[in-house]
Amino acid sequence: MSADAQSFETKVIHAGIEPDPLSGAVMTPIYQTSTYAQSSPGEHKGYEYSRTDNPTRTVLQTQLAELEQGTHALVFSSGLAATDAVLNLFQSGDHIIAGDDLYGGTYRLFEKVATYRGLEFDFIDLNNEGLLREKIKSNTKLIWFETPTNPMLNIFDIAKIASIAKEHGLLSVVDNTFMSPFFQNPLTLGADIVMHSMTKYINGHSDVVMGCLILKDREIKAPRTTWRDPNFAAPRTLYSRLKFLQNAVGATPGPFDCWLVLRGIKTLAVRMERHAQNALRVAHFLQDHPTVERVIYPGLPSHPGHDLASRQMRGFGGMMTFFTKGGLDQARTFLENLKLFTLAESLGGVESLIEHPAIMTHASIPAELRREIGIHDNLIRVSAGIENADDLIADLDQALAKI
Ligand code: P1T
């Protein structure tokens, strides 16, 4: 059976995984080495130095490419390092259009670091096609977005945005962290690159920080060259350019972390199913609760993006946000009284996490902009874990009663 014909549940166990050629080990070994012996200068078994390549990392990259239906994947030492590799494709004066709701750290990287390097940004509602077309300028190179977005869970139309990008010769990148490849595959909808914070669902156990880029390789236009060495031929395909950057910049994960993710991926399908089941139960409970003002979960028909989400996603995931009645004091009281949910940044682990975006994950977004996006002081974000849903609801119920 070809790998393409296999179902996702089979791929997470088998895709890219072969018994170790040296020993027959069924589980991928941790090649805990920084360097590799050469028999003569330049003669080696395909590995020279672990920043450049490592066999444990290679297996992980092969598997990720298959899960997202891409041809190539590259892993980085965090989601933000993966994002930065994409930014490094561009140079001063280039313009990027980004969705108007992003993880706070991504916004900070764009606004505080990349802007300093001379890149220009517009953050817009990408569902407003007229506005998107209006913002595309002669120096625009990229459209970057999350869907569902963090933390407001807005849904953007991947196929439509990717086709507008193609029309204008722009790259499109989807941060697919909230869905994982189990529920959504942006490459099949026309996106050029999928980015994941693997710190979240892909690893799934809150014990690794890592990111990746997955793509279908193609020729890209070489950017205006600023290389001092006229003999340096900049890699011409998207993958070779990003692979060059992965090694040249060097934000690569170690082999043990790669192995932990390989282990975590094996349960991705069963975890995602349970995350989504629990999230729907919790969303219904919160929606009916008298101290809750509004729940935002793409799986609820009341979500404005529910129909689009039903078309482009295969499930609704484990993330939701809701507004408590009252303000910061009430939200704080609720969060301080939870016993099972852990108050912590991050998401997508087997354990349920909860957080306050305005003070925690999205604090780096200026207060005025936060309010425009909808990140008010009574907004709470929930990452539903895979525990028993009744236990989760009982915990939320007792803490809401304290408000
Ligand atoms: O934390 P890191 O692995 O560098 O990934 C950054 C990142 C990128 N994209 C999305 C959608 C994310 O949610 C994140 C990280 N987010 C959190 C830590 C959080 O609690 O939202």
Coordinates of C-alpha atoms and ligand atoms in Angstrom, one line a residue:
M1 CA 0.0 0.0 0.0
S2 CA 1.5 3.4 -1.0
A3 CA 2.0 5.8 1.9
D4 CA -0.5 8.2 0.3
A5 CA -3.3 5.6 0.5
Q6 CA -2.7 5.0 4.2
S7 CA -5.0 6.6 6.7
F8 CA -3.7 9.1 9.2
E9 CA -4.0 6.7 12.1
T10 CA -1.6 4.3 10.3
K11 CA 0.8 7.1 9.1
V12 CA 1.4 8.3 12.6
I13 CA 2.7 4.9 13.5
H14 CA 4.5 4.0 10.3
A15 CA 5.2 6.9 8.0
G16 CA 8.9 7.4 7.5
I17 CA 9.7 4.8 10.3
E18 CA 12.0 2.0 9.2
P19 CA 13.9 -0.4 11.5
D20 CA 17.4 1.1 12.2
P21 CA 19.7 -0.1 9.3
L22 CA 22.5 -0.8 11.8
S23 CA 20.8 -2.8 14.4
G24 CA 17.2 -3.5 13.3
A25 CA 15.9 -1.5 16.3
V26 CA 12.2 -1.0 15.8
M27 CA 12.1 2.3 17.5
T28 CA 14.2 5.1 15.9
P29 CA 17.5 5.4 17.9
I30 CA 18.5 8.7 19.5
Y31 CA 21.7 9.5 17.6
Q32 CA 23.1 11.6 20.4
T33 CA 26.1 12.9 18.6
S34 CA 27.3 16.3 17.4
T35 CA 29.6 15.0 14.6
Y36 CA 30.3 12.0 12.3
A37 CA 33.6 10.3 11.4
Q38 CA 34.8 10.8 7.8
S39 CA 37.0 8.2 6.1
S40 CA 38.7 10.8 4.0
P41 CA 38.0 14.6 3.9
G42 CA 34.5 15.0 2.5
E43 CA 33.8 11.3 2.4
H44 CA 31.1 10.3 4.9
K45 CA 27.8 8.4 5.2
G46 CA 25.7 11.4 4.5
Y47 CA 26.1 13.1 7.9
E48 CA 28.8 15.6 8.7
Y49 CA 27.6 17.7 11.7
S50 CA 24.4 17.6 13.7
R51 CA 23.4 21.2 13.1
T52 CA 23.3 20.3 9.4
D53 CA 21.7 16.9 9.8
N54 CA 21.1 14.2 12.3
P55 CA 19.5 10.7 11.6
T56 CA 16.9 11.0 14.4
R57 CA 15.9 14.4 13.0
T58 CA 15.8 13.1 9.5
V59 CA 13.2 10.5 10.5
L60 CA 11.1 13.1 12.2
Q61 CA 11.2 15.4 9.2
T62 CA 10.3 12.6 6.8
Q63 CA 7.3 11.7 9.0
L64 CA 6.1 15.3 9.3
A65 CA 6.2 15.8 5.5
E66 CA 3.9 12.7 5.1
L67 CA 1.5 13.8 7.8
E68 CA 0.9 17.2 6.2
Q69 CA 0.9 15.7 2.6
G70 CA 4.0 17.8 1.7
T71 CA 7.2 16.7 0.1
H72 CA 9.7 18.1 2.6
A73 CA 9.8 19.2 6.3
L74 CA 12.4 21.0 8.3
V75 CA 12.4 21.2 12.1
F76 CA 13.6 24.1 14.3
S77 CA 14.3 24.6 18.0
S78 CA 11.0 26.4 18.5
G79 CA 7.9 27.5 16.6
L80 CA 9.3 31.0 16.5
A81 CA 12.6 29.8 15.1
A82 CA 10.7 28.1 12.3
T83 CA 8.8 31.4 11.7
D84 CA 12.1 33.3 11.7
A85 CA 13.5 31.0 9.0
V86 CA 10.6 32.1 6.7
L87 CA 11.3 35.7 7.5
N88 CA 14.9 35.2 6.6
L89 CA 13.8 34.5 3.0
F90 CA 13.1 38.2 2.7
Q91 CA 15.1 41.3 2.9
S92 CA 14.8 44.9 4.0
G93 CA 12.0 46.7 2.1
D94 CA 9.9 43.6 1.5
H95 CA 6.3 43.7 2.7
I96 CA 4.3 40.9 4.5
I97 CA 0.6 40.8 5.0
A98 CA -0.4 38.9 8.2
G99 CA -3.7 37.9 9.8
D100 CA -4.9 40.4 12.5
D101 CA -5.0 37.8 15.3
L102 CA -1.7 35.9 16.0
Y103 CA 0.1 34.3 18.9
G104 CA 1.6 37.2 20.8
G105 CA 5.2 35.9 20.3
T106 CA 4.7 35.8 16.5
Y107 CA 3.3 39.3 16.6
R108 CA 6.4 40.4 18.7
L109 CA 8.8 38.7 16.2
F110 CA 7.1 40.5 13.3
E111 CA 6.7 43.8 14.9
K112 CA 9.8 44.1 17.2
V113 CA 12.4 42.1 15.4
A114 CA 11.6 41.8 11.7
T115 CA 10.5 45.4 11.4
Y116 CA 13.8 46.4 12.9
R117 CA 15.5 44.4 10.0
G118 CA 13.5 46.5 7.5
L119 CA 10.5 44.2 6.7
E120 CA 7.1 45.9 6.6
F121 CA 3.9 44.4 7.9
D122 CA 0.1 44.9 7.6
F123 CA -2.1 43.0 10.0
I124 CA -5.5 42.7 8.6
D125 CA -8.8 40.7 8.6
L126 CA -7.9 38.3 5.7
N127 CA -11.6 37.4 5.2
N128 CA -12.1 40.9 3.9
E129 CA -11.1 40.1 0.3
G130 CA -11.3 43.7 -0.8
L131 CA -9.0 44.9 1.9
L132 CA -6.5 42.0 1.2
R133 CA -6.4 43.0 -2.5
E134 CA -6.0 46.6 -1.5
K135 CA -3.0 45.9 0.7
I136 CA -1.0 43.9 -1.9
K137 CA 1.7 46.2 -3.1
S138 CA 4.6 45.8 -5.5
N139 CA 7.0 44.8 -2.6
T140 CA 4.5 42.4 -1.0
K141 CA 6.1 38.9 -0.8
L142 CA 4.1 36.8 1.7
I143 CA 0.7 36.3 3.4
W144 CA 1.1 34.7 6.8
F145 CA -1.9 33.6 8.9
E146 CA -3.2 31.2 11.6
T147 CA -6.5 29.5 11.3
P148 CA -8.1 29.0 13.7
T149 CA -6.4 32.0 15.2
N150 CA -4.8 32.3 18.7
P151 CA -6.6 33.2 20.8
M152 CA -9.9 34.4 19.1
L153 CA -10.4 31.2 17.0
N154 CA -11.3 33.2 13.9
I155 CA -11.4 31.0 10.8
F156 CA -9.7 32.2 7.6
D157 CA -10.5 30.7 4.2
I158 CA -7.2 29.0 3.3
A159 CA -8.1 28.1 -0.3
K160 CA -9.3 31.6 -1.1
I161 CA -6.3 33.4 0.5
A162 CA -3.8 30.9 -1.1
S163 CA -5.3 31.5 -4.5
I164 CA -5.1 35.3 -4.1
A165 CA -1.5 34.9 -3.1
K166 CA -0.8 32.8 -6.2
E167 CA -2.5 35.3 -8.4
H168 CA 0.1 37.9 -7.2
G169 CA 3.1 35.6 -7.1
L170 CA 3.2 35.7 -3.2
L171 CA 4.0 32.9 -0.9
S172 CA 1.3 31.8 1.6
V173 CA 2.1 30.3 5.0
V174 CA -0.5 28.8 7.4
D175 CA 0.4 28.3 11.1
N176 CA -1.5 25.1 11.6
T177 CA -0.6 24.7 15.3
F178 CA -4.2 24.7 16.6
M179 CA -5.5 22.0 14.3
S180 CA -2.4 19.7 13.9
P181 CA -2.2 17.7 10.6
F182 CA -4.9 15.5 12.0
F183 CA -7.7 18.0 11.5
Q184 CA -6.4 20.3 8.7
N185 CA -3.9 20.1 5.8
P186 CA -3.4 23.6 4.3
L187 CA -1.0 22.4 1.6
T188 CA -3.9 20.5 0.1
L189 CA -5.9 23.7 0.0
G190 CA -3.1 25.6 -1.9
A191 CA -0.9 27.0 0.8
D192 CA 2.9 26.9 0.1
I193 CA 4.2 26.3 3.6
V194 CA 2.7 24.9 6.8
M195 CA 4.2 26.0 10.1
H196 CA 3.7 24.2 13.4
S197 CA 4.6 25.0 17.0
M198 CA 5.3 21.3 17.7
T199 CA 5.5 22.3 21.3
K200 CA 1.7 21.9 21.2
Y201 CA -0.4 19.0 19.7
I202 CA 2.2 17.3 17.6
N203 CA 4.4 16.5 20.5
G204 CA 1.4 16.7 22.9
H205 CA 3.1 16.1 26.2
S206 CA 4.3 19.6 27.3
D207 CA 7.9 18.4 27.5
V208 CA 9.5 19.8 24.3
V209 CA 9.8 23.1 22.6
M210 CA 10.1 22.7 18.8
G211 CA 8.8 24.0 15.5
C212 CA 8.6 22.9 11.9
L213 CA 8.0 24.0 8.3
I214 CA 6.4 21.6 5.8
L215 CA 6.1 22.4 2.1
K216 CA 5.6 21.1 -1.4
D217 CA 8.9 22.1 -3.0
R218 CA 8.9 24.4 -6.0
E219 CA 11.2 26.8 -7.8
I220 CA 11.1 30.3 -6.3
K221 CA 12.2 33.6 -7.7
A222 CA 15.6 34.4 -6.3
P223 CA 15.3 37.6 -4.3
R224 CA 17.4 40.6 -5.2
T225 CA 20.8 39.4 -4.2
T226 CA 22.8 41.2 -1.5
W227 CA 25.5 38.5 -1.2
R228 CA 28.9 39.9 -1.0
D229 CA 30.3 36.9 -2.8
P230 CA 29.3 37.1 -6.4
N231 CA 30.0 33.3 -6.8
F232 CA 27.5 32.3 -4.2
A233 CA 24.5 30.8 -5.9
A234 CA 21.5 31.3 -3.6
P235 CA 19.5 28.0 -3.5
R236 CA 16.7 28.3 -6.0
T237 CA 13.9 26.2 -4.6
L238 CA 11.9 27.0 -1.5
Y239 CA 13.1 23.8 0.3
S240 CA 16.7 24.3 -0.6
R241 CA 16.6 27.9 0.5
L242 CA 15.0 27.0 3.8
K243 CA 17.3 24.1 4.4
F244 CA 20.2 26.4 3.8
L245 CA 18.8 28.8 6.4
Q246 CA 18.2 26.0 8.9
N247 CA 21.9 25.1 8.8
A248 CA 23.3 28.6 8.3
V249 CA 21.3 30.2 11.1
G250 CA 21.5 27.0 13.3
A251 CA 18.3 27.0 15.4
T252 CA 18.0 23.3 15.2
P253 CA 16.6 20.9 17.9
G254 CA 18.7 18.1 19.5
P255 CA 18.2 14.4 18.8
F256 CA 16.6 13.6 22.1
D257 CA 13.9 16.2 21.6
C258 CA 13.3 14.9 18.1
W259 CA 12.9 11.4 19.5
L260 CA 10.4 12.7 22.1
V261 CA 8.3 14.2 19.3
L262 CA 8.6 10.9 17.3
R263 CA 7.2 9.1 20.3
G264 CA 4.5 11.7 20.9
I265 CA 3.3 11.6 17.3
K266 CA 2.3 8.0 17.6
T267 CA -0.7 8.9 19.6
L268 CA -1.6 12.1 17.7
A269 CA -4.7 10.7 16.1
V270 CA -6.2 9.3 19.3
R271 CA -5.3 12.4 21.2
M272 CA -6.8 14.8 18.8
E273 CA -10.1 12.9 18.7
R274 CA -10.3 13.0 22.5
H275 CA -9.2 16.7 22.7
A276 CA -12.1 17.6 20.3
Q277 CA -14.7 15.5 22.1
N278 CA -13.8 17.0 25.4
A279 CA -13.7 20.5 24.0
L280 CA -17.2 20.2 22.6
R281 CA -18.5 18.9 25.9
V282 CA -16.8 21.8 27.8
A283 CA -18.0 24.4 25.2
H284 CA -21.6 23.3 25.7
F285 CA -21.2 23.4 29.5
L286 CA -19.7 26.9 29.4
Q287 CA -22.3 28.1 26.9
D288 CA -25.1 27.2 29.3
H289 CA -23.5 28.6 32.4
P290 CA -25.0 31.7 34.0
T291 CA -21.6 33.3 34.8
V292 CA -20.3 32.9 31.2
E293 CA -21.0 35.7 28.7
R294 CA -20.0 34.0 25.5
V295 CA -18.1 31.0 24.3
I296 CA -16.0 30.9 21.1
Y297 CA -15.4 27.4 19.7
P298 CA -15.5 26.6 16.0
G299 CA -17.6 23.5 16.7
L300 CA -20.5 25.5 18.0
P301 CA -23.0 26.6 15.3
S302 CA -23.0 30.0 16.9
H303 CA -19.4 30.5 15.8
P304 CA -19.4 32.9 12.7
G305 CA -16.8 30.7 11.0
H306 CA -18.6 27.4 11.8
D307 CA -19.6 26.6 8.1
L308 CA -16.2 27.4 6.7
A309 CA -14.5 25.5 9.5
S310 CA -16.8 22.5 8.7
R311 CA -15.6 22.6 5.1
Q312 CA -11.8 23.1 5.5
M313 CA -11.2 21.2 8.8
R314 CA -12.0 17.6 9.6
G315 CA -12.8 18.4 13.3
F316 CA -12.9 21.4 15.5
G317 CA -9.9 20.8 17.8
G318 CA -9.4 21.2 21.5
M319 CA -9.1 25.0 21.8
M320 CA -11.7 27.5 22.9
T321 CA -12.0 30.9 24.5
F322 CA -14.8 32.4 26.6
F323 CA -15.7 35.6 28.4
T324 CA -16.6 35.5 32.0
K325 CA -19.3 37.9 33.2
G326 CA -17.5 40.8 35.0
G327 CA -14.0 42.0 34.5
L328 CA -10.4 41.1 35.5
D329 CA -11.3 40.4 39.2
Q330 CA -13.9 37.8 38.3
A331 CA -11.6 36.2 35.7
R332 CA -8.8 36.1 38.3
T333 CA -11.0 34.6 41.0
F334 CA -12.1 31.8 38.6
L335 CA -8.5 31.0 37.4
E336 CA -7.2 31.0 41.0
N337 CA -9.8 28.4 42.1
L338 CA -9.3 25.7 39.4
K339 CA -7.9 22.5 40.7
L340 CA -7.6 20.2 37.7
F341 CA -6.9 22.8 35.0
T342 CA -3.4 24.1 35.2
L343 CA -3.0 27.9 34.9
A344 CA -0.1 28.0 32.4
E345 CA 0.9 29.3 29.0
S346 CA 1.0 26.8 26.1
L347 CA -1.6 24.4 24.8
G348 CA -2.1 21.1 23.1
G349 CA -0.8 18.8 25.9
V350 CA -2.6 15.8 27.3
E351 CA -3.4 17.8 30.4
S352 CA -5.9 20.6 30.4
L353 CA -4.4 24.1 30.5
I354 CA -6.1 27.4 31.0
E355 CA -4.8 30.9 30.7
H356 CA -5.5 34.6 30.6
P357 CA -4.3 35.9 27.1
A358 CA -4.3 39.6 28.0
I359 CA -1.8 39.1 30.9
M360 CA 0.0 35.9 29.7
T361 CA 0.3 34.8 26.0
H362 CA -0.7 38.0 24.3
A363 CA 0.8 40.6 26.7
S364 CA 3.3 41.6 24.0
I365 CA 0.5 43.0 21.9
P366 CA -0.2 46.7 22.7
A367 CA -3.4 47.0 24.9
E368 CA -5.3 49.1 22.4
L369 CA -4.7 46.6 19.6
R370 CA -5.6 43.7 22.0
R371 CA -9.0 45.4 22.6
E372 CA -9.6 45.8 18.9
I373 CA -9.0 42.1 18.3
G374 CA -11.3 41.2 21.3
I375 CA -8.7 40.2 23.9
H376 CA -10.5 41.8 26.8
D377 CA -9.6 41.3 30.5
N378 CA -12.5 38.8 31.0
L379 CA -11.3 36.6 28.1
I380 CA -10.1 33.1 29.2
R381 CA -8.4 30.5 26.8
V382 CA -8.9 26.8 27.4
S383 CA -6.9 23.9 26.0
A384 CA -9.0 20.9 26.7
G385 CA -6.8 17.9 27.6
I386 CA -7.7 14.2 27.3
E387 CA -8.8 13.6 30.8
N388 CA -12.4 12.5 31.6
A389 CA -14.7 15.3 30.4
D390 CA -17.0 15.0 33.5
D391 CA -14.0 15.7 35.7
L392 CA -13.1 18.8 33.7
I393 CA -16.6 20.1 33.8
A394 CA -16.9 19.6 37.5
D395 CA -13.6 21.6 38.0
L396 CA -14.9 24.5 35.8
D397 CA -18.2 24.4 37.6
Q398 CA -16.8 24.7 41.1
A399 CA -14.4 27.5 40.1
L400 CA -17.1 29.5 38.2
A401 CA -19.2 29.2 41.4
K402 CA -16.6 31.3 43.2
I403 CA -17.1 34.3 40.8
Ligands
P1T1 O1 6.4 28.5 21.5 P1 6.9 28.1 20.2 O2 7.2 26.7 20.0 O3 8.1 29.0 19.7 O4 5.7 28.5 19.1 C1 5.2 29.7 19.0 C2 3.8 29.7 18.5 C3 3.5 29.8 17.2 N1 2.2 29.7 16.7 C4 1.2 29.5 17.5 C5 -0.2 29.4 17.0 C6 1.4 29.3 18.9 O5 0.4 29.1 19.7 C7 2.8 29.4 19.4 C8 3.0 29.3 20.9 N2 1.9 29.6 21.7 C9 1.9 29.6 23.0 C10 3.0 29.4 23.8 C11 0.6 29.9 23.6 O6 0.4 29.6 24.8 O7 -0.3 30.4 22.9

